[in-house]
Coordinates of C-alpha atoms and ligand atoms in Angstrom, one line a residue:
M927 CA -199.0 -34.2 -55.5
S928 CA -197.4 -31.0 -54.2
L929 CA -193.6 -30.8 -53.9
L930 CA -193.9 -30.2 -50.2
R931 CA -196.1 -33.2 -49.6
S932 CA -193.8 -35.4 -51.7
T933 CA -190.7 -34.1 -49.8
F934 CA -192.2 -34.9 -46.4
I935 CA -193.3 -38.4 -47.5
G936 CA -189.7 -38.9 -48.8
L937 CA -188.3 -37.7 -45.5
S938 CA -190.7 -40.1 -43.7
R939 CA -188.6 -43.0 -45.1
N940 CA -185.2 -41.5 -44.2
A941 CA -183.7 -44.0 -41.7
R942 CA -180.9 -41.7 -40.3
L943 CA -183.2 -38.7 -39.7
R944 CA -185.7 -41.2 -38.1
H945 CA -183.1 -42.5 -35.7
F946 CA -182.0 -39.0 -34.8
A947 CA -185.5 -37.7 -34.3
E948 CA -186.9 -40.6 -32.3
Q949 CA -184.0 -40.4 -29.9
S950 CA -184.0 -36.6 -29.4
S951 CA -185.9 -34.9 -26.7
L952 CA -187.0 -32.1 -29.1
G953 CA -188.4 -34.7 -31.5
R954 CA -190.2 -36.5 -28.8
R955 CA -191.7 -33.3 -27.6
M956 CA -192.9 -32.3 -31.1
S957 CA -194.4 -35.8 -31.6
S958 CA -196.8 -35.2 -28.7
R959 CA -198.9 -33.1 -31.1
F960 CA -200.1 -36.2 -32.9
V961 CA -198.9 -39.1 -30.7
A962 CA -200.6 -39.9 -27.4
G963 CA -197.4 -41.0 -25.6
F964 CA -194.8 -43.7 -25.6
R965 CA -196.5 -46.4 -23.3
I966 CA -199.7 -48.4 -23.4
E967 CA -200.7 -46.5 -20.2
D968 CA -200.4 -43.2 -22.0
A969 CA -202.7 -44.4 -24.8
L970 CA -205.3 -45.6 -22.2
V971 CA -205.2 -42.2 -20.4
A972 CA -205.8 -40.5 -23.8
A973 CA -208.6 -43.0 -24.6
N974 CA -210.3 -42.3 -21.2
Q975 CA -210.0 -38.5 -21.8
L976 CA -211.6 -38.8 -25.3
A977 CA -214.3 -41.1 -23.9
A978 CA -215.3 -38.4 -21.4
Q979 CA -215.9 -36.2 -24.5
G980 CA -218.1 -38.8 -26.1
L981 CA -215.4 -40.0 -28.5
A982 CA -214.7 -43.7 -29.3
V983 CA -211.1 -44.7 -30.1
T984 CA -209.0 -47.1 -32.1
L985 CA -205.5 -47.7 -30.6
D986 CA -202.4 -47.9 -32.8
S987 CA -199.1 -49.2 -31.4
L988 CA -196.8 -47.4 -33.8
G989 CA -194.4 -49.4 -35.9
E990 CA -194.0 -50.6 -39.5
N991 CA -191.7 -52.7 -41.7
V992 CA -190.2 -55.0 -39.1
T993 CA -187.4 -57.2 -40.3
T994 CA -187.4 -60.3 -38.1
P995 CA -190.2 -62.7 -36.9
E996 CA -189.2 -61.9 -33.4
Q997 CA -189.9 -58.2 -33.9
A998 CA -193.2 -59.0 -35.5
R999 CA -194.2 -61.2 -32.5
Q1000 CA -193.2 -58.4 -30.1
S1001 CA -195.3 -55.9 -32.0
A1002 CA -198.3 -58.3 -31.8
Q1003 CA -197.7 -58.8 -28.1
V1004 CA -198.4 -55.1 -27.5
Y1005 CA -201.8 -55.6 -29.2
H1006 CA -202.6 -58.7 -27.1
W1007 CA -202.0 -56.6 -24.0
L1008 CA -204.1 -53.8 -25.4
L1009 CA -207.0 -56.2 -26.1
D1010 CA -206.7 -57.5 -22.6
K1011 CA -206.8 -54.0 -21.1
I1012 CA -209.7 -52.6 -23.3
D1013 CA -212.2 -55.2 -22.2
P1014 CA -212.3 -54.6 -18.5
A1015 CA -211.8 -50.9 -18.9
Q1016 CA -215.2 -50.9 -20.7
L1017 CA -213.9 -48.4 -23.3
N1018 CA -215.5 -48.0 -26.7
A1019 CA -212.1 -49.0 -28.2
N1020 CA -210.7 -51.3 -30.8
V1021 CA -207.2 -51.6 -32.4
S1022 CA -205.6 -50.7 -35.7
L1023 CA -202.5 -52.3 -36.9
K1024 CA -200.2 -52.4 -40.0
L1025 CA -199.4 -55.7 -41.7
T1026 CA -195.7 -54.7 -42.2
Q1027 CA -195.5 -54.3 -38.4
M1028 CA -196.7 -57.9 -38.2
G1029 CA -194.1 -59.3 -40.5
M1030 CA -195.6 -58.9 -44.0
D1031 CA -192.2 -58.2 -45.5
L1032 CA -191.1 -61.6 -44.3
G1033 CA -194.0 -63.3 -46.1
P1034 CA -197.8 -63.2 -46.0
D1035 CA -197.8 -66.4 -43.9
V1036 CA -195.8 -64.8 -41.1
A1037 CA -198.2 -61.8 -40.9
G1038 CA -201.3 -63.9 -41.5
G1039 CA -200.5 -66.3 -38.6
I1040 CA -199.9 -63.4 -36.2
V1041 CA -202.9 -61.3 -37.2
S1042 CA -205.1 -64.4 -37.1
G1043 CA -204.1 -64.8 -33.4
L1044 CA -205.0 -61.2 -32.8
V1045 CA -208.4 -61.5 -34.5
D1046 CA -209.1 -64.7 -32.4
H1047 CA -208.3 -62.6 -29.3
A1048 CA -210.6 -59.8 -30.5
V1049 CA -213.4 -62.3 -30.9
Q1050 CA -212.9 -63.5 -27.3
T1051 CA -212.9 -60.0 -26.0
N1052 CA -215.7 -58.8 -28.3
S1053 CA -213.4 -56.3 -29.9
F1054 CA -212.3 -55.5 -33.5
V1055 CA -209.1 -55.4 -35.4
R1056 CA -208.7 -52.8 -38.2
V1057 CA -206.0 -53.6 -40.7
D1058 CA -204.6 -50.2 -41.9
M1059 CA -203.7 -49.8 -45.5
E1060 CA -200.1 -49.0 -46.5
G1061 CA -198.4 -48.4 -49.9
T1062 CA -199.6 -50.0 -53.1
E1063 CA -197.1 -52.8 -52.9
Y1064 CA -199.3 -54.2 -50.1
T1065 CA -202.8 -53.4 -51.3
Q1066 CA -203.7 -56.7 -52.9
A1067 CA -202.1 -58.8 -50.2
T1068 CA -203.8 -56.8 -47.4
I1069 CA -207.2 -57.2 -49.0
D1070 CA -206.6 -60.9 -49.6
L1071 CA -205.5 -61.5 -46.0
V1072 CA -208.5 -59.6 -44.5
R1073 CA -211.0 -61.5 -46.7
Q1074 CA -209.4 -64.8 -45.7
L1075 CA -209.6 -63.9 -42.0
H1076 CA -213.1 -62.7 -42.3
A1077 CA -214.2 -65.9 -44.0
K1078 CA -213.9 -67.8 -40.8
P1079 CA -217.4 -67.6 -39.4
D1080 CA -216.4 -66.6 -35.8
N1081 CA -214.4 -63.7 -37.1
R1082 CA -217.3 -61.9 -39.0
G1083 CA -217.5 -58.3 -37.9
H1084 CA -214.3 -58.6 -35.9
V1085 CA -211.8 -57.7 -38.6
G1086 CA -211.9 -54.9 -41.2
V1087 CA -209.8 -53.1 -43.7
V1088 CA -209.0 -49.6 -45.0
I1089 CA -209.6 -48.4 -48.5
Q1090 CA -207.9 -45.3 -50.0
A1091 CA -210.0 -43.0 -52.2
Y1092 CA -206.9 -41.9 -54.1
L1093 CA -206.4 -45.3 -55.7
R1094 CA -208.1 -45.9 -59.1
R1095 CA -208.8 -49.5 -58.1
S1096 CA -210.8 -48.7 -54.9
A1097 CA -214.3 -48.9 -56.3
D1098 CA -213.6 -52.5 -57.5
D1099 CA -212.0 -53.4 -54.1
I1100 CA -215.0 -52.0 -52.2
A1101 CA -217.4 -54.1 -54.4
R1102 CA -215.6 -57.3 -53.5
L1103 CA -215.2 -56.4 -49.8
L1104 CA -218.9 -55.6 -49.6
S1105 CA -219.9 -58.9 -51.2
D1106 CA -218.3 -60.4 -48.0
R1107 CA -219.9 -57.6 -45.8
I1108 CA -216.5 -56.6 -44.5
R1109 CA -216.3 -53.3 -42.5
I1110 CA -214.3 -50.7 -44.3
R1111 CA -212.6 -47.5 -43.2
L1112 CA -212.5 -45.1 -46.1
C1113 CA -209.7 -42.5 -46.2
K1114 CA -208.0 -40.4 -48.9
G1115 CA -204.6 -42.2 -48.7
A1116 CA -201.3 -41.1 -47.2
Y1117 CA -198.5 -42.5 -49.3
R1118 CA -196.7 -41.4 -52.5
E1119 CA -198.1 -43.3 -55.5
P1120 CA -197.6 -43.1 -59.2
P1121 CA -200.4 -41.5 -61.4
D1122 CA -201.3 -44.7 -63.1
L1123 CA -202.3 -46.1 -59.7
A1124 CA -203.5 -43.0 -57.8
F1125 CA -205.4 -39.8 -58.9
P1126 CA -202.8 -37.1 -58.8
E1127 CA -205.3 -34.2 -58.5
K1128 CA -207.0 -33.5 -55.1
K1129 CA -210.3 -32.8 -56.9
D1130 CA -210.4 -36.3 -58.3
V1131 CA -209.5 -37.9 -55.0
D1132 CA -212.3 -35.9 -53.3
A1133 CA -214.8 -36.8 -56.0
N1134 CA -213.9 -40.5 -55.6
F1135 CA -214.1 -40.2 -51.8
V1136 CA -217.7 -38.9 -52.0
A1137 CA -218.7 -41.5 -54.6
L1138 CA -217.2 -44.3 -52.4
T1139 CA -218.8 -42.9 -49.3
K1140 CA -222.2 -43.2 -50.9
T1141 CA -221.6 -46.8 -51.8
L1142 CA -220.5 -47.6 -48.2
L1143 CA -223.4 -45.8 -46.6
K1144 CA -225.9 -47.6 -48.7
S1145 CA -224.4 -51.0 -48.0
G1146 CA -226.0 -51.7 -44.6
V1147 CA -222.6 -52.6 -43.1
F1148 CA -221.1 -50.4 -40.4
H1149 CA -218.2 -48.4 -41.9
G1150 CA -215.9 -45.6 -40.9
I1151 CA -215.6 -42.4 -42.9
A1152 CA -212.1 -41.2 -42.0
T1153 CA -211.4 -37.6 -42.9
H1154 CA -210.9 -34.1 -41.5
D1155 CA -212.1 -32.4 -44.7
P1156 CA -215.2 -30.4 -44.0
A1157 CA -216.4 -30.8 -47.6
M1158 CA -216.2 -34.6 -47.3
I1159 CA -218.0 -34.5 -43.9
D1160 CA -220.8 -32.3 -45.2
A1161 CA -221.3 -34.5 -48.3
T1162 CA -221.6 -37.5 -46.0
K1163 CA -224.1 -35.9 -43.7
E1164 CA -226.1 -34.6 -46.7
F1165 CA -226.2 -38.0 -48.4
A1166 CA -227.3 -39.7 -45.1
R1167 CA -230.0 -37.1 -44.7
T1168 CA -231.5 -37.3 -48.2
E1169 CA -231.3 -41.1 -48.3
H1170 CA -232.7 -41.5 -44.8
I1171 CA -229.7 -43.4 -43.6
D1172 CA -229.5 -43.7 -39.8
P1173 CA -226.5 -41.7 -38.5
A1174 CA -225.9 -44.5 -36.0
S1175 CA -225.2 -46.9 -38.9
F1176 CA -221.7 -45.4 -39.6
E1177 CA -219.0 -43.4 -37.8
F1178 CA -216.7 -40.5 -38.7
Q1179 CA -213.1 -41.2 -37.8
M1180 CA -210.3 -38.7 -37.3
L1181 CA -206.7 -38.6 -36.1
Y1182 CA -205.6 -37.8 -32.6
G1183 CA -204.7 -34.1 -32.3
V1184 CA -206.2 -33.2 -35.7
R1185 CA -209.2 -30.8 -35.9
R1186 CA -210.2 -31.4 -32.3
D1187 CA -212.9 -28.6 -32.8
L1188 CA -214.5 -30.6 -35.6
Q1189 CA -214.3 -33.9 -33.5
R1190 CA -216.3 -32.3 -30.7
S1191 CA -218.8 -30.5 -32.9
L1192 CA -219.7 -33.7 -34.7
V1193 CA -220.3 -35.4 -31.3
K1194 CA -222.5 -32.5 -30.3
E1195 CA -224.6 -32.9 -33.5
G1196 CA -225.1 -36.5 -32.5
Y1197 CA -222.7 -38.3 -34.9
K1198 CA -220.5 -41.2 -33.8
V1199 CA -216.9 -40.2 -33.9
R1200 CA -213.9 -42.5 -33.4
I1201 CA -210.3 -41.2 -32.9
Y1202 CA -207.3 -43.0 -34.1
V1203 CA -204.9 -42.9 -31.1
P1204 CA -201.2 -43.7 -32.0
F1205 CA -198.6 -44.3 -29.3
G1206 CA -195.1 -45.7 -28.9
D1207 CA -191.5 -44.9 -29.6
E1208 CA -191.6 -45.5 -33.4
W1209 CA -193.5 -42.3 -34.1
Y1210 CA -191.3 -40.8 -36.8
P1211 CA -192.9 -42.1 -40.1
Y1212 CA -196.4 -41.5 -38.8
F1213 CA -195.5 -38.0 -37.7
M1214 CA -193.9 -37.1 -41.0
R1215 CA -197.0 -38.3 -43.0
R1216 CA -199.1 -35.9 -40.8
L1217 CA -196.8 -33.0 -41.7
A1218 CA -197.0 -34.1 -45.4
E1219 CA -200.8 -33.7 -45.3
R1220 CA -200.6 -30.2 -44.0
P1221 CA -197.2 -28.5 -44.2
A1222 CA -198.8 -25.6 -42.3
N1223 CA -198.4 -27.9 -39.3
V1224 CA -194.6 -27.4 -39.5
L1225 CA -195.1 -23.7 -38.8
F1226 CA -197.6 -24.5 -36.1
L1227 CA -195.2 -26.8 -34.3
A1228 CA -192.3 -24.3 -34.7
R1229 CA -194.4 -21.5 -33.3
N1230 CA -195.4 -23.5 -30.3
F1231 CA -191.9 -24.7 -29.7
F1232 CA -190.4 -21.2 -29.6
R1233 CA -193.3 -20.0 -27.3
K1234 CA -192.3 -22.6 -24.6
Ligands
FAD1175 C1 -208.9 -42.4 -38.7 C2 -207.9 -42.3 -39.8 C3 -207.3 -43.4 -40.2 C4 -206.4 -43.4 -41.3 N1 -205.8 -44.6 -41.8 C5 -205.1 -44.5 -42.9 C6 -204.6 -45.7 -43.5 O1 -204.8 -46.9 -43.0 N2 -203.9 -45.6 -44.7 C7 -203.7 -44.4 -45.2 O2 -203.0 -44.4 -46.3 N3 -204.1 -43.3 -44.7 C8 -204.8 -43.3 -43.5 N4 -205.3 -42.1 -43.0 C9 -204.8 -40.8 -43.5 C10 -205.6 -40.3 -44.7 O3 -205.3 -41.1 -45.8 C11 -205.2 -38.9 -45.1 O4 -203.9 -38.8 -45.4 C12 -205.5 -37.9 -44.0 O5 -206.7 -38.2 -43.2 C13 -205.7 -36.5 -44.6 O6 -206.8 -36.4 -45.4 P1 -208.2 -35.7 -45.1 O7 -209.3 -36.6 -45.5 O8 -208.2 -35.3 -43.7 O9 -208.2 -34.5 -46.1 P2 -207.1 -33.4 -46.7 O10 -207.6 -33.1 -48.0 O11 -205.7 -33.9 -46.5 O12 -207.3 -32.2 -45.7 C14 -208.6 -31.5 -45.6 C15 -208.5 -30.6 -44.4 O13 -208.4 -31.4 -43.2 C16 -207.5 -30.7 -42.3 N5 -206.4 -31.6 -42.1 C17 -206.0 -32.7 -42.8 N6 -204.9 -33.3 -42.3 C18 -204.5 -32.5 -41.3 C19 -203.4 -32.6 -40.4 N7 -202.5 -33.5 -40.5 N8 -203.3 -31.6 -39.5 C20 -204.2 -30.6 -39.4 N9 -205.3 -30.5 -40.2 C21 -205.4 -31.4 -41.1 C22 -207.2 -29.4 -42.9 O14 -208.1 -28.5 -42.5 C23 -207.3 -29.7 -44.4 O15 -207.5 -28.5 -45.1 C24 -206.2 -42.2 -42.0 C25 -206.9 -41.0 -41.6 C26 -207.7 -41.1 -40.5 C27 -208.5 -39.9 -40.1

């Protein structure tokens, strides 16, 4: 992992900087590059604008690592409101959440109870709950919880998980999840992990991403291939073409504000594309992970700031 990447990921966990940034008007302005706004209404406006360009969305109410059951319940309440609003708005939208935002640090039962209520709600509104993947201290517990929720017959197809190609364990995890026919979002992985758990070299992460994409595409389950990397996207298209896999049987997923040109060109080519739309006050850790992925974004933001 590069020094810059590692530094930004380290800064993403700095509580004092976080407090300062989230309160400052400069910070809030900068965040708008990757965050759709601070309120549910802002996220819905963004979702409608994206829908007009042929893009589906998944809505993420930002927040992670809550410390009380009350905070966890409040975080879940935002998702209940979202699920209520998505349905009548007839948006091609679902929701993405983090287990640590639902109380995972207080115990798997706390998070499990809360997320189970959200999945029930998604079943009633014919929607879908994607459980994002966080650092490796949560990998096993996240997979266990999603499998447990998905085992309830009504929930099938209404809850899915994320797998990170940088983890050495991911091929095994995917095999188990596919035996339950669970929908997977494949991404490279955004946290700082030790080399015994995660491939340190980009070329190995990329090779694993392509190998895992092939497994997912062949599985007959609807999955999300989440990347902005043109090489990963080309490999996915190429594999689908040579294996005669219907492009409608999977979707590409990208982050709000990242490679908008690529998002639009994929839609034009006829691929399904879903945009991850984060919103809310607690944008700092998410924002810093985006800078970590591409430190050139720091220069980009600075240039735009001084231009204003
Ligand atoms: C929809 C979605 C959901 C995600 N969910 C999770 C999750 O649950 N858990 C998790 O750990 N990670 C998640 N991620 C983040 C992911 O793990 C990567 O950190 C991130 O997508 C960058 O990897 P990449 O595949 O785009 O390729 P990279 O190899 O990082 O980048 C390839 C190219 O993509 C472009 N690019 C990438 N990132 C940026 C950026 N921030 N700004 C501008 N251009 C960029 C650049 O052109 C770059 O050269 C998610 C990503 C997406 C798209």
